[in-house]
Amino acid sequence: MSLSQNNTPDVLPALPVLVGMTTAELTAWVESVGEKPFRGKQIAQWMYQKHVTDAADMSDLSKAFRLMLTEKTHVSPGKIKETVKSADGTTKFLIELLDGEIVECVTIVQKNHLTACVSSQVGCNVGCPFCATGLSGFRRNLSAGEIVIQYLLMQHAVSQGLLSDFTPHTRISNLVFMGMGEPLLNYEPVLKSIALLNKEVELGLRHITISTSGIIPGIQRLMDEKADYNLAISLHSVNTEVRNRLVPINRKYGVTDLLQAAKLYANRTKRRITFEYTMLKGTNTSDADANALIKALRGIHCHINLIAYNPVNSPFQAPPRKEITHFQYLLTEAGFPVTIRNNHGSADMSACGQLRVHQREKELKTLA
Ligand code: SF4
């Protein structure tokens, strides 16, 4: 097994990184360093079941082995650098990776459960002009371990009572790939992270959603996988000209082909597709936009999420609330299930990537 290939990007230090390995990989690794095979399962249980990422706390391992793990490995590929909690309990975490890169992830308090929103890349090269991550450019892909650690660190913080003022729930039961990055442009690590979250962390596959800007080859590839994954598509418009502007990848993978792929995916997996539609004042919120959307989505097993835009440093603005509810009314009347997604944590910047951008601004100011 090549750790650098399977577990960490080449840029990271050569020490093995344990979060990101399956129980089988951990078992092979502990044997390779002269330990009994069952130690692999013990480490996996500490990391994935108890969310412990400090070897010193793995109390059923010998002192010598714990010391060896501390000195000769990185149990965790990242640590919490900053936490920002909003008035509604939504909490953003900045996670610092081993090479100093920073990603953000969010815990969202919902009525009956907690949801984790995780990043799949450092930055993003899809370049949506209304998105803070898109505005800050692409840095690199994340490894499976760097994705899983976001969940583990958030779950550990929640277990320690981070959200006890807001919710009785202490387990993050849902996970969405809606943080920084385009998950289908980092395909293998994202799928490996889902396998780890499902098999090792024991999150139900039906509680994990991949959100894409519309990478058609990735959707087609997902269709051929044995497992059926929940899929969300950031649509924002069905008008080619408008979508070219809002989601530049539309120039490569056009909206007509994308909706055809979405329909095939829904039919093949029997899963309902979620279409994300960010409402942007004067851009995609008219009655004509609603009617075009209704026509384009007719016949696709789907659900539509309308998202009130959270302005970043961009030319776009949020529409008035009544414009969003009217848009919802038109879609609902046409028979579509539609929800308006509350802009969790808007007071503390909630569009993907904004927290990290803010942090980098602070760092730059410190350097200046
Ligand atoms: S909205 Fe998503 S796909 Fe678009 S730039 Fe931002 S992170 Fe990338």
XYZ file of N, CA, C and O in Angstrom, residues 13-91:
316
model
N 3.585 16.021 4.177
C 4.761 15.363 4.715
C 4.666 13.847 4.586
O 3.569 13.296 4.499
N 5.808 13.168 4.625
C 5.841 11.740 4.315
C 5.305 10.849 5.434
O 5.061 9.679 5.207
N 5.099 11.366 6.640
C 4.585 10.519 7.711
C 3.193 10.001 7.345
O 2.418 10.719 6.725
N 2.888 8.748 7.737
C 1.545 8.251 7.442
C 0.470 9.071 8.143
O 0.672 9.535 9.264
N -0.647 9.236 7.446
C -1.791 9.946 8.024
C -2.889 8.905 8.232
O -3.283 8.225 7.292
N -3.353 8.756 9.473
C -4.223 7.626 9.775
C -5.694 7.874 9.429
O -6.354 6.987 8.893
N -6.213 9.052 9.728
C -7.594 9.331 9.321
C -7.614 9.358 7.789
O -6.854 10.094 7.166
N -8.471 8.543 7.229
C -8.488 8.388 5.772
C -8.218 6.950 5.389
O -8.503 6.535 4.269
N -7.658 6.166 6.343
C -7.434 4.744 6.075
C -8.651 3.943 6.534
O -9.257 4.257 7.567
N -8.981 2.904 5.790
C -10.022 1.974 6.216
C -9.465 1.080 7.329
O -8.240 1.040 7.547
N -10.352 0.346 7.998
C -9.872 -0.592 9.025
C -8.879 -1.583 8.411
O -7.840 -1.899 9.013
N -9.170 -2.064 7.199
C -8.268 -3.027 6.544
C -6.902 -2.382 6.289
O -5.852 -3.020 6.517
N -6.892 -1.132 5.856
C -5.611 -0.451 5.593
C -4.858 -0.201 6.902
O -3.629 -0.344 6.954
N -5.589 0.141 7.950
C -4.940 0.351 9.253
C -4.360 -0.960 9.782
O -3.253 -0.989 10.341
N -5.096 -2.046 9.569
C -4.622 -3.357 10.024
C -3.313 -3.710 9.315
O -2.342 -4.153 9.948
N -3.293 -3.488 7.996
C -2.062 -3.774 7.235
C -0.928 -2.880 7.723
O 0.219 -3.328 7.860
N -1.255 -1.639 8.025
C -0.193 -0.713 8.451
C 0.360 -1.087 9.831
O 1.580 -1.115 10.017
N -0.516 -1.397 10.803
C 0.001 -1.735 12.140
C 0.866 -2.991 12.073
O 1.895 -3.093 12.750
N 0.459 -3.938 11.218
C 1.288 -5.153 11.053
C 2.652 -4.793 10.484
O 3.672 -5.336 10.906
N 2.658 -3.834 9.553
C 3.926 -3.451 8.910
C 4.887 -2.779 9.895
O 6.087 -2.724 9.654
N 4.356 -2.269 11.010
C 5.247 -1.661 12.009
C 5.408 -2.581 13.224
O 5.840 -2.151 14.295
N 5.018 -3.854 13.054
C 5.306 -4.858 14.080
C 4.284 -4.983 15.187
O 4.545 -5.610 16.220
N 3.097 -4.408 14.978
C 2.047 -4.524 16.005
C 1.056 -5.618 15.624
O 0.972 -6.033 14.471
N 0.274 -6.063 16.601
C -0.756 -7.084 16.350
C -1.848 -6.490 15.444
O -2.239 -5.318 15.607
N -2.395 -7.319 14.521
C -3.391 -6.797 13.569
C -4.594 -6.118 14.239
O -5.099 -5.119 13.738
N -5.054 -6.646 15.402
C -6.272 -6.066 15.995
C -6.088 -4.610 16.436
O -7.050 -3.878 16.662
N -4.828 -4.178 16.552
C -4.585 -2.762 16.899
C -5.162 -1.821 15.824
O -5.551 -0.700 16.118
N -5.186 -2.311 14.583
C -5.750 -1.505 13.488
C -7.212 -1.196 13.749
O -7.676 -0.059 13.588
N -7.954 -2.221 14.166
C -9.384 -2.024 14.461
C -9.561 -1.086 15.649
O -10.462 -0.232 15.661
N -8.686 -1.231 16.650
C -8.788 -0.344 17.817
C -8.616 1.124 17.399
O -9.375 1.994 17.810
N -7.591 1.362 16.577
C -7.349 2.754 16.136
C -8.554 3.263 15.334
O -9.019 4.389 15.528
N -9.069 2.398 14.451
C -10.229 2.805 13.639
C -11.398 3.167 14.545
O -12.093 4.171 14.313
N -11.614 2.378 15.581
C -12.739 2.673 16.477
C -12.542 3.997 17.215
O -13.470 4.789 17.357
N -11.323 4.247 17.664
C -11.064 5.533 18.326
C -11.363 6.697 17.387
O -12.035 7.657 17.754
N -10.860 6.591 16.162
C -10.985 7.725 15.231
C -12.418 7.875 14.729
O -13.000 8.961 14.783
N -12.973 6.766 14.216
C -14.231 6.884 13.480
C -15.482 6.744 14.355
O -16.528 7.274 14.013
N -15.360 5.999 15.466
C -16.544 5.819 16.325
C -16.543 6.811 17.485
O -17.576 7.311 17.886
N -15.319 7.052 18.038
C -15.269 7.946 19.209
C -14.747 9.339 18.847
O -14.641 10.208 19.710
N -14.375 9.522 17.602
C -13.943 10.830 17.081
C -12.737 11.379 17.840
O -12.617 12.580 18.059
N -11.861 10.479 18.251
C -10.639 10.855 18.955
C -9.494 10.880 17.941
O -9.250 9.893 17.239
N -8.814 12.014 17.850
C -7.740 12.113 16.864
C -6.403 12.443 17.515
O -5.450 12.797 16.832
N -6.332 12.328 18.842
C -5.062 12.488 19.543
C -4.660 11.105 20.067
O -5.368 10.521 20.908
N -3.545 10.583 19.578
C -3.126 9.220 19.951
C -2.991 9.078 21.468
O -3.242 7.997 22.024
N -2.633 10.153 22.142
C -2.441 10.087 23.596
C -3.731 9.679 24.311
O -3.684 9.132 25.419
N -4.879 9.933 23.676
C -6.167 9.612 24.317
C -6.670 8.204 23.986
O -7.743 7.815 24.431
N -5.921 7.454 23.189
C -6.381 6.102 22.800
C -5.959 5.131 23.894
O -4.968 4.402 23.782
N -6.748 5.105 24.974
C -6.272 4.561 26.246
C -6.090 3.042 26.277
O -5.422 2.538 27.173
N -6.668 2.315 25.309
C -6.429 0.866 25.349
C -5.218 0.437 24.517
O -4.962 -0.752 24.353
N -4.480 1.395 24.008
C -3.206 1.075 23.340
C -2.077 1.230 24.363
O -2.183 2.033 25.292
N -1.010 0.476 24.158
C 0.105 0.588 25.104
C 0.711 1.995 25.034
O 0.614 2.673 24.009
N 1.333 2.387 26.131
C 1.951 3.721 26.180
C 2.983 3.888 25.071
O 3.060 4.922 24.402
N 3.768 2.803 24.859
C 4.843 2.871 23.856
C 4.252 3.056 22.459
O 4.769 3.837 21.642
N 3.152 2.341 22.187
C 2.541 2.440 20.855
C 1.916 3.827 20.659
O 2.010 4.430 19.591
N 1.299 4.351 21.735
C 0.719 5.702 21.642
C 1.813 6.728 21.345
O 1.639 7.630 20.529
N 2.941 6.550 22.000
C 4.067 7.471 21.774
C 4.563 7.370 20.334
O 4.835 8.377 19.665
N 4.637 6.119 19.868
C 5.078 5.907 18.478
C 4.107 6.583 17.501
O 4.504 7.244 16.540
N 2.794 6.429 17.775
C 1.792 7.057 16.894
C 1.947 8.577 16.913
O 1.850 9.248 15.888
N 2.209 9.119 18.102
C 2.352 10.575 18.227
C 3.583 11.067 17.466
O 3.538 12.100 16.787
N 4.661 10.288 17.554
C 5.924 10.770 16.964
C 6.100 10.414 15.495
O 6.726 11.152 14.744
N 5.544 9.252 15.091
C 5.855 8.743 13.740
C 4.673 8.804 12.763
O 4.789 8.303 11.642
N 3.546 9.332 13.211
C 2.409 9.455 12.288
C 1.723 10.806 12.505
O 1.965 11.488 13.494
N 0.849 11.122 11.563
C -0.158 12.154 11.810
C -1.465 11.390 11.935
O -1.935 10.841 10.943
N -2.027 11.308 13.136
C -3.335 10.666 13.229
C -4.330 11.492 12.415
O -5.098 10.984 11.621
N -4.270 12.796 12.613
C -5.255 13.674 11.973
C -4.616 14.521 10.879
O -3.556 15.115 11.092
N -5.267 14.634 9.713
C -4.728 15.505 8.666
C -5.105 16.975 8.839
O -4.816 17.788 7.965
N -5.764 17.307 9.946
C -6.128 18.713 10.128
C -6.530 19.010 11.556
O -6.797 18.105 12.350
N -6.546 20.306 11.881
C -7.007 20.703 13.218
C -7.839 21.989 13.097
O -7.711 22.743 12.124
N -8.682 22.203 14.121
C -9.544 23.388 14.085
C -8.700 24.637 14.348
O -7.962 24.697 15.329
N -8.821 25.604 13.438
C -8.083 26.855 13.602
C -8.976 27.941 14.174
O -8.543 28.776 14.952
N -10.236 27.914 13.756
C -11.165 28.947 14.219
C -12.592 28.422 14.146
O -12.918 27.617 13.265
N -13.419 28.849 15.073
C -14.842 28.463 15.079
C -15.678 29.733 15.180
O -15.360 30.605 15.979
N -16.714 29.823 14.345
C -17.598 30.993 14.405
C -19.035 30.499 14.524
O -19.532 29.802 13.635
N -19.682 30.847 15.643
C -21.045 30.377 15.875
C -22.027 31.517 15.617
O -21.805 32.637 16.068
N -23.111 31.213 14.876
C -24.133 32.228 14.606
C -25.220 32.185 15.654
O -25.297 31.250 16.446
N -26.099 33.169 15.571
C -27.193 33.270 16.548
C -28.111 32.056 16.492
O -28.750 31.707 17.477
N -28.214 31.383 15.316
C -29.105 30.217 15.216
C -28.364 28.902 15.485
O -28.926 27.829 15.300
N -27.132 28.988 15.917
C -26.364 27.783 16.246
C -25.491 27.285 15.104
O -24.552 26.496 15.312
N -25.780 27.716 13.877
C -24.930 27.321 12.746
C -23.481 27.671 13.062
O -23.180 28.809 13.437
N -22.616 26.690 12.942
C -21.229 26.927 13.353
C -20.272 26.598 12.222
O -20.317 25.506 11.652
